[in-house]
Amino acid sequence: MTTPSSISKTTRRLWKSAQLYIGFHTDQQGNVRNQPKVWPPKNANATIHSDPKVQEAFLEVRAEDRSTTRDVQIKLQPDKIVLRRDSDIGWEGIVVEDDSVAIRVNGA
């Protein structure tokens, strides 16, 4: 039988923190920026904008051990959720839509 203490002995910590950000891809006049302005909202609450080319809400999840695990970015869009990481180990991207899931592993 598995007990809470035996589970903690067999698992390892992968993640150490998560931060919510909003990326503004256009300025207040509607001009496209070369690089998005990234801002962490103080109340950790963000609206999912209808057009991700204008504004995106995303989480940055930091890895505990960066030598074995990579940070993950979770983009929250109105029609899908996108998980991305720079990686030479395992998966690089996952896109979850209403009727499909796509996974990119080692460039394929």
PDB file of N, CA, C and O in Angstrom, residues 12-17 60-73 84-91:
ATOM      1  N   ARG A  12      10.268  13.459  -6.902  1.00  0.00           N
ATOM      2  CA  ARG A  12      11.246  14.543  -6.789  1.00  0.00           C
ATOM      3  C   ARG A  12      10.600  15.830  -7.255  1.00  0.00           C
ATOM      4  O   ARG A  12       9.704  15.828  -8.091  1.00  0.00           O
ATOM      5  N   ARG A  13      11.049  16.895  -6.730  1.00  0.00           N
ATOM      6  CA  ARG A  13      10.477  18.202  -7.044  1.00  0.00           C
ATOM      7  C   ARG A  13      10.964  18.655  -8.405  1.00  0.00           C
ATOM      8  O   ARG A  13      12.168  18.757  -8.653  1.00  0.00           O
ATOM      9  N   LEU A  14      10.025  18.939  -9.319  1.00  0.00           N
ATOM     10  CA  LEU A  14      10.374  19.426 -10.641  1.00  0.00           C
ATOM     11  C   LEU A  14      10.261  20.941 -10.747  1.00  0.00           C
ATOM     12  O   LEU A  14      11.025  21.575 -11.457  1.00  0.00           O
ATOM     13  N   TRP A  15       9.289  21.513 -10.070  1.00  0.00           N
ATOM     14  CA  TRP A  15       8.978  22.932 -10.251  1.00  0.00           C
ATOM     15  C   TRP A  15       9.177  23.690  -8.952  1.00  0.00           C
ATOM     16  O   TRP A  15       8.889  23.189  -7.876  1.00  0.00           O
ATOM     17  N   LYS A  16       9.651  24.938  -9.065  1.00  0.00           N
ATOM     18  CA  LYS A  16       9.867  25.717  -7.846  1.00  0.00           C
ATOM     19  C   LYS A  16       9.007  26.968  -7.767  1.00  0.00           C
ATOM     20  O   LYS A  16       8.773  27.470  -6.683  1.00  0.00           O
ATOM     21  N   SER A  17       8.514  27.503  -8.913  1.00  0.00           N
ATOM     22  CA  SER A  17       7.685  28.700  -8.846  1.00  0.00           C
ATOM     23  C   SER A  17       6.888  28.878 -10.135  1.00  0.00           C
ATOM     24  O   SER A  17       7.206  28.284 -11.163  1.00  0.00           O
ATOM     25  N   GLU A  60       4.745  31.504 -16.429  1.00  0.00           N
ATOM     26  CA  GLU A  60       6.120  31.026 -16.542  1.00  0.00           C
ATOM     27  C   GLU A  60       6.363  30.126 -15.332  1.00  0.00           C
ATOM     28  O   GLU A  60       6.296  30.577 -14.189  1.00  0.00           O
ATOM     29  N   VAL A  61       6.577  28.834 -15.579  1.00  0.00           N
ATOM     30  CA  VAL A  61       6.800  27.874 -14.507  1.00  0.00           C
ATOM     31  C   VAL A  61       8.290  27.546 -14.491  1.00  0.00           C
ATOM     32  O   VAL A  61       8.839  27.067 -15.485  1.00  0.00           O
ATOM     33  N   ARG A  62       8.934  27.838 -13.380  1.00  0.00           N
ATOM     34  CA  ARG A  62      10.380  27.657 -13.258  1.00  0.00           C
ATOM     35  C   ARG A  62      10.726  26.259 -12.764  1.00  0.00           C
ATOM     36  O   ARG A  62      10.121  25.744 -11.827  1.00  0.00           O
ATOM     37  N   ALA A  63      11.727  25.675 -13.389  1.00  0.00           N
ATOM     38  CA  ALA A  63      12.201  24.341 -13.013  1.00  0.00           C
ATOM     39  C   ALA A  63      13.068  24.425 -11.762  1.00  0.00           C
ATOM     40  O   ALA A  63      13.826  25.382 -11.578  1.00  0.00           O
ATOM     41  N   GLU A  64      12.953  23.433 -10.923  1.00  0.00           N
ATOM     42  CA  GLU A  64      13.786  23.337  -9.721  1.00  0.00           C
ATOM     43  C   GLU A  64      15.239  23.046 -10.106  1.00  0.00           C
ATOM     44  O   GLU A  64      16.150  23.731  -9.679  1.00  0.00           O
ATOM     45  N   ASP A  65      15.452  22.017 -10.914  1.00  0.00           N
ATOM     46  CA  ASP A  65      16.788  21.619 -11.351  1.00  0.00           C
ATOM     47  C   ASP A  65      16.898  21.882 -12.845  1.00  0.00           C
ATOM     48  O   ASP A  65      16.429  21.113 -13.665  1.00  0.00           O
ATOM     49  N   ARG A  66      17.516  22.985 -13.223  1.00  0.00           N
ATOM     50  CA  ARG A  66      17.564  23.404 -14.624  1.00  0.00           C
ATOM     51  C   ARG A  66      18.469  22.504 -15.478  1.00  0.00           C
ATOM     52  O   ARG A  66      18.445  22.582 -16.694  1.00  0.00           O
ATOM     53  N   SER A  67      19.243  21.636 -14.863  1.00  0.00           N
ATOM     54  CA  SER A  67      20.091  20.732 -15.647  1.00  0.00           C
ATOM     55  C   SER A  67      19.307  19.526 -16.162  1.00  0.00           C
ATOM     56  O   SER A  67      19.718  18.898 -17.133  1.00  0.00           O
ATOM     57  N   THR A  68      18.195  19.194 -15.499  1.00  0.00           N
ATOM     58  CA  THR A  68      17.413  18.024 -15.925  1.00  0.00           C
ATOM     59  C   THR A  68      16.013  18.382 -16.416  1.00  0.00           C
ATOM     60  O   THR A  68      15.376  17.576 -17.074  1.00  0.00           O
ATOM     61  N   THR A  69      15.525  19.559 -16.097  1.00  0.00           N
ATOM     62  CA  THR A  69      14.186  19.996 -16.475  1.00  0.00           C
ATOM     63  C   THR A  69      14.265  21.436 -16.970  1.00  0.00           C
ATOM     64  O   THR A  69      15.066  22.214 -16.465  1.00  0.00           O
ATOM     65  N   ARG A  70      13.440  21.787 -17.942  1.00  0.00           N
ATOM     66  CA  ARG A  70      13.428  23.148 -18.482  1.00  0.00           C
ATOM     67  C   ARG A  70      12.203  23.902 -17.993  1.00  0.00           C
ATOM     68  O   ARG A  70      11.161  23.315 -17.714  1.00  0.00           O
ATOM     69  N   ASP A  71      12.324  25.245 -17.919  1.00  0.00           N
ATOM     70  CA  ASP A  71      11.174  26.081 -17.592  1.00  0.00           C
ATOM     71  C   ASP A  71      10.085  25.853 -18.640  1.00  0.00           C
ATOM     72  O   ASP A  71      10.366  25.543 -19.794  1.00  0.00           O
ATOM     73  N   VAL A  72       8.842  26.026 -18.225  1.00  0.00           N
ATOM     74  CA  VAL A  72       7.698  25.842 -19.122  1.00  0.00           C
ATOM     75  C   VAL A  72       6.901  27.134 -19.172  1.00  0.00           C
ATOM     76  O   VAL A  72       6.669  27.773 -18.139  1.00  0.00           O
ATOM     77  N   GLN A  73       6.494  27.521 -20.371  1.00  0.00           N
ATOM     78  CA  GLN A  73       5.613  28.660 -20.557  1.00  0.00           C
ATOM     79  C   GLN A  73       4.238  28.123 -20.950  1.00  0.00           C
ATOM     80  O   GLN A  73       4.137  27.311 -21.866  1.00  0.00           O
ATOM     81  N   ARG A  84       4.995  25.454 -23.872  1.00  0.00           N
ATOM     82  CA  ARG A  84       6.249  25.504 -24.623  1.00  0.00           C
ATOM     83  C   ARG A  84       7.425  25.448 -23.666  1.00  0.00           C
ATOM     84  O   ARG A  84       7.348  25.941 -22.550  1.00  0.00           O
ATOM     85  N   ARG A  85       8.512  24.854 -24.177  1.00  0.00           N
ATOM     86  CA  ARG A  85       9.774  24.924 -23.452  1.00  0.00           C
ATOM     87  C   ARG A  85      10.906  24.740 -24.442  1.00  0.00           C
ATOM     88  O   ARG A  85      10.771  24.057 -25.446  1.00  0.00           O
ATOM     89  N   ASP A  86      12.018  25.397 -24.168  1.00  0.00           N
ATOM     90  CA  ASP A  86      13.231  25.165 -24.934  1.00  0.00           C
ATOM     91  C   ASP A  86      13.809  23.892 -24.383  1.00  0.00           C
ATOM     92  O   ASP A  86      14.079  23.790 -23.190  1.00  0.00           O
ATOM     93  N   SER A  87      13.956  22.892 -25.252  1.00  0.00           N
ATOM     94  CA  SER A  87      14.364  21.614 -24.696  1.00  0.00           C
ATOM     95  C   SER A  87      15.143  20.786 -25.688  1.00  0.00           C
ATOM     96  O   SER A  87      14.860  20.788 -26.873  1.00  0.00           O
ATOM     97  N   ASP A  88      16.114  20.084 -25.176  1.00  0.00           N
ATOM     98  CA  ASP A  88      16.789  19.051 -25.941  1.00  0.00           C
ATOM     99  C   ASP A  88      16.498  17.707 -25.283  1.00  0.00           C
ATOM    100  O   ASP A  88      17.084  16.698 -25.615  1.00  0.00           O
ATOM    101  N   ILE A  89      15.564  17.739 -24.326  1.00  0.00           N
ATOM    102  CA  ILE A  89      15.149  16.514 -23.647  1.00  0.00           C
ATOM    103  C   ILE A  89      13.625  16.414 -23.710  1.00  0.00           C
ATOM    104  O   ILE A  89      12.915  17.244 -23.178  1.00  0.00           O
ATOM    105  N   GLY A  90      13.098  15.450 -24.418  1.00  0.00           N
ATOM    106  CA  GLY A  90      11.658  15.216 -24.428  1.00  0.00           C
ATOM    107  C   GLY A  90      10.860  16.233 -25.214  1.00  0.00           C
ATOM    108  O   GLY A  90      11.301  16.746 -26.230  1.00  0.00           O
ATOM    109  N   TRP A  91       9.690  16.536 -24.710  1.00  0.00           N
ATOM    110  CA  TRP A  91       8.746  17.376 -25.445  1.00  0.00           C
ATOM    111  C   TRP A  91       9.171  18.838 -25.483  1.00  0.00           C
ATOM    112  O   TRP A  91       9.803  19.337 -24.562  1.00  0.00           O
TER     113      TRP A  91
END
